[in-house]
Amino acid sequence: MIEDTIKPQRPLPKIGSYLDTKEFWSGAKRGKLMLQFCTQTQRYQHYPRPISLYTGRHTIEWRETSGKGTVYSWTVTRSPWPGHEARAPYLCAYVDLAEGVRFLCNLVGCSEDEVAIGMPVEVRWDRLNDETVYPDFAPVRVEP
């Protein structure tokens, strides 16, 4: 789900400054978390690289993930890095995705008192402007 409200501005990512990540950003605009996948080892990798982390070869393609995972570790950021001052304090976490990669992200939709290691989460989308959305994660809520 992509939120329609635009939060306080933070710096826009420099898309494609190191390697071609247009599949990631194109997927994000459609509400899909895309990661690189090694076709030889059948494993995902993140952060994006020009070659497979597992084989050292160009055996990678972009594939959609489930967007589901669990909190591996987290912290409260009270002294933000430049450009994020209007958002502080915020929750920053490592999420272990169901596909086997660890993803650094913000946690949204919960307070620091609610976060727990192993908590199930799913991707949400932070609208940075009309063209750019960025993945955050939020707790999976079970409706009674």
PDB file of N, CA and C in Angstrom, residues 72-137:
ATOM      1  N   TYR A  72      14.824  -8.031  12.587  1.00  0.00           N
ATOM      2  CA  TYR A  72      16.054  -8.646  13.067  1.00  0.00           C
ATOM      3  C   TYR A  72      16.641  -7.824  14.210  1.00  0.00           C
ATOM      4  N   SER A  73      16.653  -6.508  14.029  1.00  0.00           N
ATOM      5  CA  SER A  73      17.185  -5.583  15.022  1.00  0.00           C
ATOM      6  C   SER A  73      16.620  -4.200  14.732  1.00  0.00           C
ATOM      7  N   TRP A  74      16.637  -3.313  15.723  1.00  0.00           N
ATOM      8  CA  TRP A  74      16.085  -1.983  15.505  1.00  0.00           C
ATOM      9  C   TRP A  74      16.657  -0.997  16.520  1.00  0.00           C
ATOM     10  N   THR A  75      16.484   0.282  16.204  1.00  0.00           N
ATOM     11  CA  THR A  75      16.892   1.357  17.103  1.00  0.00           C
ATOM     12  C   THR A  75      16.007   2.569  16.871  1.00  0.00           C
ATOM     13  N   VAL A  76      16.008   3.473  17.817  1.00  0.00           N
ATOM     14  CA  VAL A  76      15.308   4.747  17.660  1.00  0.00           C
ATOM     15  C   VAL A  76      16.350   5.788  17.282  1.00  0.00           C
ATOM     16  N   THR A  77      16.129   6.465  16.177  1.00  0.00           N
ATOM     17  CA  THR A  77      17.044   7.509  15.735  1.00  0.00           C
ATOM     18  C   THR A  77      16.523   8.843  16.248  1.00  0.00           C
ATOM     19  N   ARG A  78      17.254   9.426  17.179  1.00  0.00           N
ATOM     20  CA  ARG A  78      16.867  10.714  17.757  1.00  0.00           C
ATOM     21  C   ARG A  78      17.733  11.857  17.213  1.00  0.00           C
ATOM     22  N   SER A  79      18.926  11.529  16.729  1.00  0.00           N
ATOM     23  CA  SER A  79      19.825  12.498  16.099  1.00  0.00           C
ATOM     24  C   SER A  79      19.955  12.106  14.633  1.00  0.00           C
ATOM     25  N   PRO A  80      19.053  12.612  13.797  1.00  0.00           N
ATOM     26  CA  PRO A  80      19.005  12.152  12.403  1.00  0.00           C
ATOM     27  C   PRO A  80      20.169  12.653  11.573  1.00  0.00           C
ATOM     28  N   TRP A  81      20.402  11.948  10.486  1.00  0.00           N
ATOM     29  CA  TRP A  81      21.413  12.409   9.544  1.00  0.00           C
ATOM     30  C   TRP A  81      20.810  13.535   8.711  1.00  0.00           C
ATOM     31  N   PRO A  82      21.642  14.352   8.080  1.00  0.00           N
ATOM     32  CA  PRO A  82      21.167  15.541   7.375  1.00  0.00           C
ATOM     33  C   PRO A  82      20.029  15.248   6.398  1.00  0.00           C
ATOM     34  N   GLY A  83      19.011  16.095   6.464  1.00  0.00           N
ATOM     35  CA  GLY A  83      17.858  15.962   5.601  1.00  0.00           C
ATOM     36  C   GLY A  83      16.697  15.231   6.234  1.00  0.00           C
ATOM     37  N   HIS A  84      16.906  14.645   7.410  1.00  0.00           N
ATOM     38  CA  HIS A  84      15.856  13.878   8.081  1.00  0.00           C
ATOM     39  C   HIS A  84      15.425  14.511   9.407  1.00  0.00           C
ATOM     40  N   GLU A  85      15.857  15.723   9.658  1.00  0.00           N
ATOM     41  CA  GLU A  85      15.569  16.373  10.942  1.00  0.00           C
ATOM     42  C   GLU A  85      14.074  16.462  11.239  1.00  0.00           C
ATOM     43  N   ALA A  86      13.251  16.748  10.232  1.00  0.00           N
ATOM     44  CA  ALA A  86      11.807  16.910  10.446  1.00  0.00           C
ATOM     45  C   ALA A  86      11.115  15.597  10.768  1.00  0.00           C
ATOM     46  N   ARG A  87      11.792  14.482  10.560  1.00  0.00           N
ATOM     47  CA  ARG A  87      11.190  13.173  10.799  1.00  0.00           C
ATOM     48  C   ARG A  87      11.564  12.588  12.165  1.00  0.00           C
ATOM     49  N   ALA A  88      12.546  13.126  12.829  1.00  0.00           N
ATOM     50  CA  ALA A  88      13.023  12.562  14.096  1.00  0.00           C
ATOM     51  C   ALA A  88      12.009  12.801  15.211  1.00  0.00           C
ATOM     52  N   PRO A  89      11.927  11.870  16.144  1.00  0.00           N
ATOM     53  CA  PRO A  89      12.604  10.578  16.155  1.00  0.00           C
ATOM     54  C   PRO A  89      11.898   9.584  15.231  1.00  0.00           C
ATOM     55  N   TYR A  90      12.660   8.636  14.719  1.00  0.00           N
ATOM     56  CA  TYR A  90      12.071   7.601  13.872  1.00  0.00           C
ATOM     57  C   TYR A  90      12.738   6.259  14.168  1.00  0.00           C
ATOM     58  N   LEU A  91      12.034   5.198  13.808  1.00  0.00           N
ATOM     59  CA  LEU A  91      12.528   3.841  14.040  1.00  0.00           C
ATOM     60  C   LEU A  91      13.271   3.357  12.804  1.00  0.00           C
ATOM     61  N   CYS A  92      14.472   2.850  13.016  1.00  0.00           N
ATOM     62  CA  CYS A  92      15.295   2.307  11.944  1.00  0.00           C
ATOM     63  C   CYS A  92      15.533   0.836  12.279  1.00  0.00           C
ATOM     64  N   ALA A  93      15.395  -0.046  11.288  1.00  0.00           N
ATOM     65  CA  ALA A  93      15.492  -1.478  11.571  1.00  0.00           C
ATOM     66  C   ALA A  93      16.169  -2.239  10.442  1.00  0.00           C
ATOM     67  N   TYR A  94      16.691  -3.398  10.809  1.00  0.00           N
ATOM     68  CA  TYR A  94      17.055  -4.417   9.840  1.00  0.00           C
ATOM     69  C   TYR A  94      15.909  -5.412   9.820  1.00  0.00           C
ATOM     70  N   VAL A  95      15.401  -5.694   8.629  1.00  0.00           N
ATOM     71  CA  VAL A  95      14.320  -6.660   8.453  1.00  0.00           C
ATOM     72  C   VAL A  95      14.860  -7.830   7.646  1.00  0.00           C
ATOM     73  N   ASP A  96      14.652  -9.044   8.169  1.00  0.00           N
ATOM     74  CA  ASP A  96      14.981 -10.249   7.408  1.00  0.00           C
ATOM     75  C   ASP A  96      13.783 -10.577   6.520  1.00  0.00           C
ATOM     76  N   LEU A  97      13.958 -10.398   5.215  1.00  0.00           N
ATOM     77  CA  LEU A  97      12.873 -10.690   4.273  1.00  0.00           C
ATOM     78  C   LEU A  97      12.680 -12.196   4.126  1.00  0.00           C
ATOM     79  N   ALA A  98      11.478 -12.582   3.777  1.00  0.00           N
ATOM     80  CA  ALA A  98      11.152 -13.996   3.572  1.00  0.00           C
ATOM     81  C   ALA A  98      12.055 -14.616   2.507  1.00  0.00           C
ATOM     82  N   GLU A  99      12.567 -13.795   1.609  1.00  0.00           N
ATOM     83  CA  GLU A  99      13.413 -14.282   0.507  1.00  0.00           C
ATOM     84  C   GLU A  99      14.866 -14.491   0.920  1.00  0.00           C
ATOM     85  N   GLY A 100      15.202 -14.226   2.189  1.00  0.00           N
ATOM     86  CA  GLY A 100      16.531 -14.546   2.683  1.00  0.00           C
ATOM     87  C   GLY A 100      17.550 -13.427   2.674  1.00  0.00           C
ATOM     88  N   VAL A 101      17.128 -12.189   2.481  1.00  0.00           N
ATOM     89  CA  VAL A 101      18.064 -11.074   2.548  1.00  0.00           C
ATOM     90  C   VAL A 101      17.682 -10.144   3.690  1.00  0.00           C
ATOM     91  N   ARG A 102      18.650  -9.413   4.187  1.00  0.00           N
ATOM     92  CA  ARG A 102      18.423  -8.443   5.257  1.00  0.00           C
ATOM     93  C   ARG A 102      18.335  -7.054   4.628  1.00  0.00           C
ATOM     94  N   PHE A 103      17.322  -6.290   5.033  1.00  0.00           N
ATOM     95  CA  PHE A 103      16.997  -5.007   4.416  1.00  0.00           C
ATOM     96  C   PHE A 103      17.000  -3.927   5.489  1.00  0.00           C
ATOM     97  N   LEU A 104      17.778  -2.865   5.309  1.00  0.00           N
ATOM     98  CA  LEU A 104      17.803  -1.728   6.216  1.00  0.00           C
ATOM     99  C   LEU A 104      16.666  -0.791   5.848  1.00  0.00           C
ATOM    100  N   CYS A 105      15.850  -0.400   6.838  1.00  0.00           N
ATOM    101  CA  CYS A 105      14.655   0.383   6.522  1.00  0.00           C
ATOM    102  C   CYS A 105      14.174   1.170   7.734  1.00  0.00           C
ATOM    103  N   ASN A 106      13.169   1.991   7.500  1.00  0.00           N
ATOM    104  CA  ASN A 106      12.433   2.633   8.589  1.00  0.00           C
ATOM    105  C   ASN A 106      11.236   1.770   8.929  1.00  0.00           C
ATOM    106  N   LEU A 107      10.885   1.741  10.211  1.00  0.00           N
ATOM    107  CA  LEU A 107       9.649   1.097  10.653  1.00  0.00           C
ATOM    108  C   LEU A 107       8.618   2.185  10.854  1.00  0.00           C
ATOM    109  N   VAL A 108       7.425   1.968  10.348  1.00  0.00           N
ATOM    110  CA  VAL A 108       6.340   2.942  10.468  1.00  0.00           C
ATOM    111  C   VAL A 108       5.108   2.241  11.029  1.00  0.00           C
ATOM    112  N   GLY A 109       4.159   3.024  11.498  1.00  0.00           N
ATOM    113  CA  GLY A 109       2.897   2.463  11.967  1.00  0.00           C
ATOM    114  C   GLY A 109       2.970   1.796  13.314  1.00  0.00           C
ATOM    115  N   CYS A 110       4.016   2.110  14.083  1.00  0.00           N
ATOM    116  CA  CYS A 110       4.131   1.557  15.431  1.00  0.00           C
ATOM    117  C   CYS A 110       5.035   2.451  16.261  1.00  0.00           C
ATOM    118  N   SER A 111       4.956   2.291  17.562  1.00  0.00           N
ATOM    119  CA  SER A 111       5.820   3.044  18.473  1.00  0.00           C
ATOM    120  C   SER A 111       6.979   2.156  18.910  1.00  0.00           C
ATOM    121  N   GLU A 112       7.976   2.767  19.520  1.00  0.00           N
ATOM    122  CA  GLU A 112       9.129   1.988  19.971  1.00  0.00           C
ATOM    123  C   GLU A 112       8.731   0.968  21.037  1.00  0.00           C
ATOM    124  N   ASP A 113       7.645   1.218  21.758  1.00  0.00           N
ATOM    125  CA  ASP A 113       7.176   0.269  22.772  1.00  0.00           C
ATOM    126  C   ASP A 113       6.575  -0.987  22.150  1.00  0.00           C
ATOM    127  N   GLU A 114       6.149  -0.907  20.914  1.00  0.00           N
ATOM    128  CA  GLU A 114       5.519  -2.043  20.240  1.00  0.00           C
ATOM    129  C   GLU A 114       6.506  -2.932  19.491  1.00  0.00           C
ATOM    130  N   VAL A 115       7.676  -2.410  19.143  1.00  0.00           N
ATOM    131  CA  VAL A 115       8.625  -3.147  18.312  1.00  0.00           C
ATOM    132  C   VAL A 115       9.266  -4.273  19.113  1.00  0.00           C
ATOM    133  N   ALA A 116       9.420  -5.418  18.467  1.00  0.00           N
ATOM    134  CA  ALA A 116      10.095  -6.553  19.090  1.00  0.00           C
ATOM    135  C   ALA A 116      10.871  -7.318  18.027  1.00  0.00           C
ATOM    136  N   ILE A 117      11.998  -7.861  18.407  1.00  0.00           N
ATOM    137  CA  ILE A 117      12.757  -8.709  17.501  1.00  0.00           C
ATOM    138  C   ILE A 117      11.882  -9.908  17.147  1.00  0.00           C
ATOM    139  N   GLY A 118      11.828 -10.239  15.874  1.00  0.00           N
ATOM    140  CA  GLY A 118      10.989 -11.330  15.397  1.00  0.00           C
ATOM    141  C   GLY A 118       9.586 -10.902  15.008  1.00  0.00           C
ATOM    142  N   MET A 119       9.243  -9.611  15.212  1.00  0.00           N
ATOM    143  CA  MET A 119       7.912  -9.112  14.878  1.00  0.00           C
ATOM    144  C   MET A 119       7.694  -9.190  13.367  1.00  0.00           C
ATOM    145  N   PRO A 120       6.565  -9.766  12.918  1.00  0.00           N
ATOM    146  CA  PRO A 120       6.288  -9.804  11.482  1.00  0.00           C
ATOM    147  C   PRO A 120       5.974  -8.409  10.941  1.00  0.00           C
ATOM    148  N   VAL A 121       6.550  -8.102   9.786  1.00  0.00           N
ATOM    149  CA  VAL A 121       6.346  -6.799   9.151  1.00  0.00           C
ATOM    150  C   VAL A 121       6.122  -7.007   7.653  1.00  0.00           C
ATOM    151  N   GLU A 122       5.596  -5.957   7.015  1.00  0.00           N
ATOM    152  CA  GLU A 122       5.416  -5.984   5.566  1.00  0.00           C
ATOM    153  C   GLU A 122       5.723  -4.608   5.009  1.00  0.00           C
ATOM    154  N   VAL A 123       6.063  -4.583   3.740  1.00  0.00           N
ATOM    155  CA  VAL A 123       6.473  -3.336   3.106  1.00  0.00           C
ATOM    156  C   VAL A 123       5.309  -2.353   3.013  1.00  0.00           C
ATOM    157  N   ARG A 124       5.623  -1.103   3.225  1.00  0.00           N
ATOM    158  CA  ARG A 124       4.736   0.033   2.999  1.00  0.00           C
ATOM    159  C   ARG A 124       5.561   1.022   2.178  1.00  0.00           C
ATOM    160  N   TRP A 125       4.901   2.000   1.602  1.00  0.00           N
ATOM    161  CA  TRP A 125       5.617   2.894   0.697  1.00  0.00           C
ATOM    162  C   TRP A 125       5.500   4.335   1.164  1.00  0.00           C
ATOM    163  N   ASP A 126       6.639   4.995   1.310  1.00  0.00           N
ATOM    164  CA  ASP A 126       6.753   6.377   1.744  1.00  0.00           C
ATOM    165  C   ASP A 126       6.864   7.252   0.494  1.00  0.00           C
ATOM    166  N   ARG A 127       5.859   8.086   0.243  1.00  0.00           N
ATOM    167  CA  ARG A 127       5.866   8.950  -0.931  1.00  0.00           C
ATOM    168  C   ARG A 127       6.786  10.142  -0.661  1.00  0.00           C
ATOM    169  N   LEU A 128       7.910  10.211  -1.391  1.00  0.00           N
ATOM    170  CA  LEU A 128       8.863  11.309  -1.224  1.00  0.00           C
ATOM    171  C   LEU A 128       8.467  12.517  -2.066  1.00  0.00           C
ATOM    172  N   ASN A 129       7.875  12.253  -3.216  1.00  0.00           N
ATOM    173  CA  ASN A 129       7.310  13.300  -4.069  1.00  0.00           C
ATOM    174  C   ASN A 129       6.364  12.598  -5.048  1.00  0.00           C
ATOM    175  N   ASP A 130       5.902  13.283  -6.044  1.00  0.00           N
ATOM    176  CA  ASP A 130       4.939  12.678  -6.971  1.00  0.00           C
ATOM    177  C   ASP A 130       5.540  11.538  -7.794  1.00  0.00           C
ATOM    178  N   GLU A 131       6.844  11.506  -7.939  1.00  0.00           N
ATOM    179  CA  GLU A 131       7.499  10.502  -8.782  1.00  0.00           C
ATOM    180  C   GLU A 131       8.231   9.410  -8.012  1.00  0.00           C
ATOM    181  N   THR A 132       8.565   9.646  -6.745  1.00  0.00           N
ATOM    182  CA  THR A 132       9.435   8.732  -6.016  1.00  0.00           C
ATOM    183  C   THR A 132       8.781   8.226  -4.739  1.00  0.00           C
ATOM    184  N   VAL A 133       8.720   6.905  -4.606  1.00  0.00           N
ATOM    185  CA  VAL A 133       8.282   6.280  -3.361  1.00  0.00           C
ATOM    186  C   VAL A 133       9.416   5.392  -2.869  1.00  0.00           C
ATOM    187  N   TYR A 134       9.489   5.238  -1.555  1.00  0.00           N
ATOM    188  CA  TYR A 134      10.601   4.528  -0.933  1.00  0.00           C
ATOM    189  C   TYR A 134      10.045   3.488   0.025  1.00  0.00           C
ATOM    190  N   PRO A 135      10.641   2.306   0.103  1.00  0.00           N
ATOM    191  CA  PRO A 135      10.086   1.272   0.973  1.00  0.00           C
ATOM    192  C   PRO A 135      10.356   1.525   2.456  1.00  0.00           C
ATOM    193  N   ASP A 136       9.313   1.415   3.239  1.00  0.00           N
ATOM    194  CA  ASP A 136       9.358   1.345   4.696  1.00  0.00           C
ATOM    195  C   ASP A 136       8.701   0.017   5.055  1.00  0.00           C
ATOM    196  N   PHE A 137       8.759  -0.365   6.319  1.00  0.00           N
ATOM    197  CA  PHE A 137       8.062  -1.564   6.768  1.00  0.00           C
ATOM    198  C   PHE A 137       7.199  -1.228   7.970  1.00  0.00           C
TER     199      PHE A 137
END
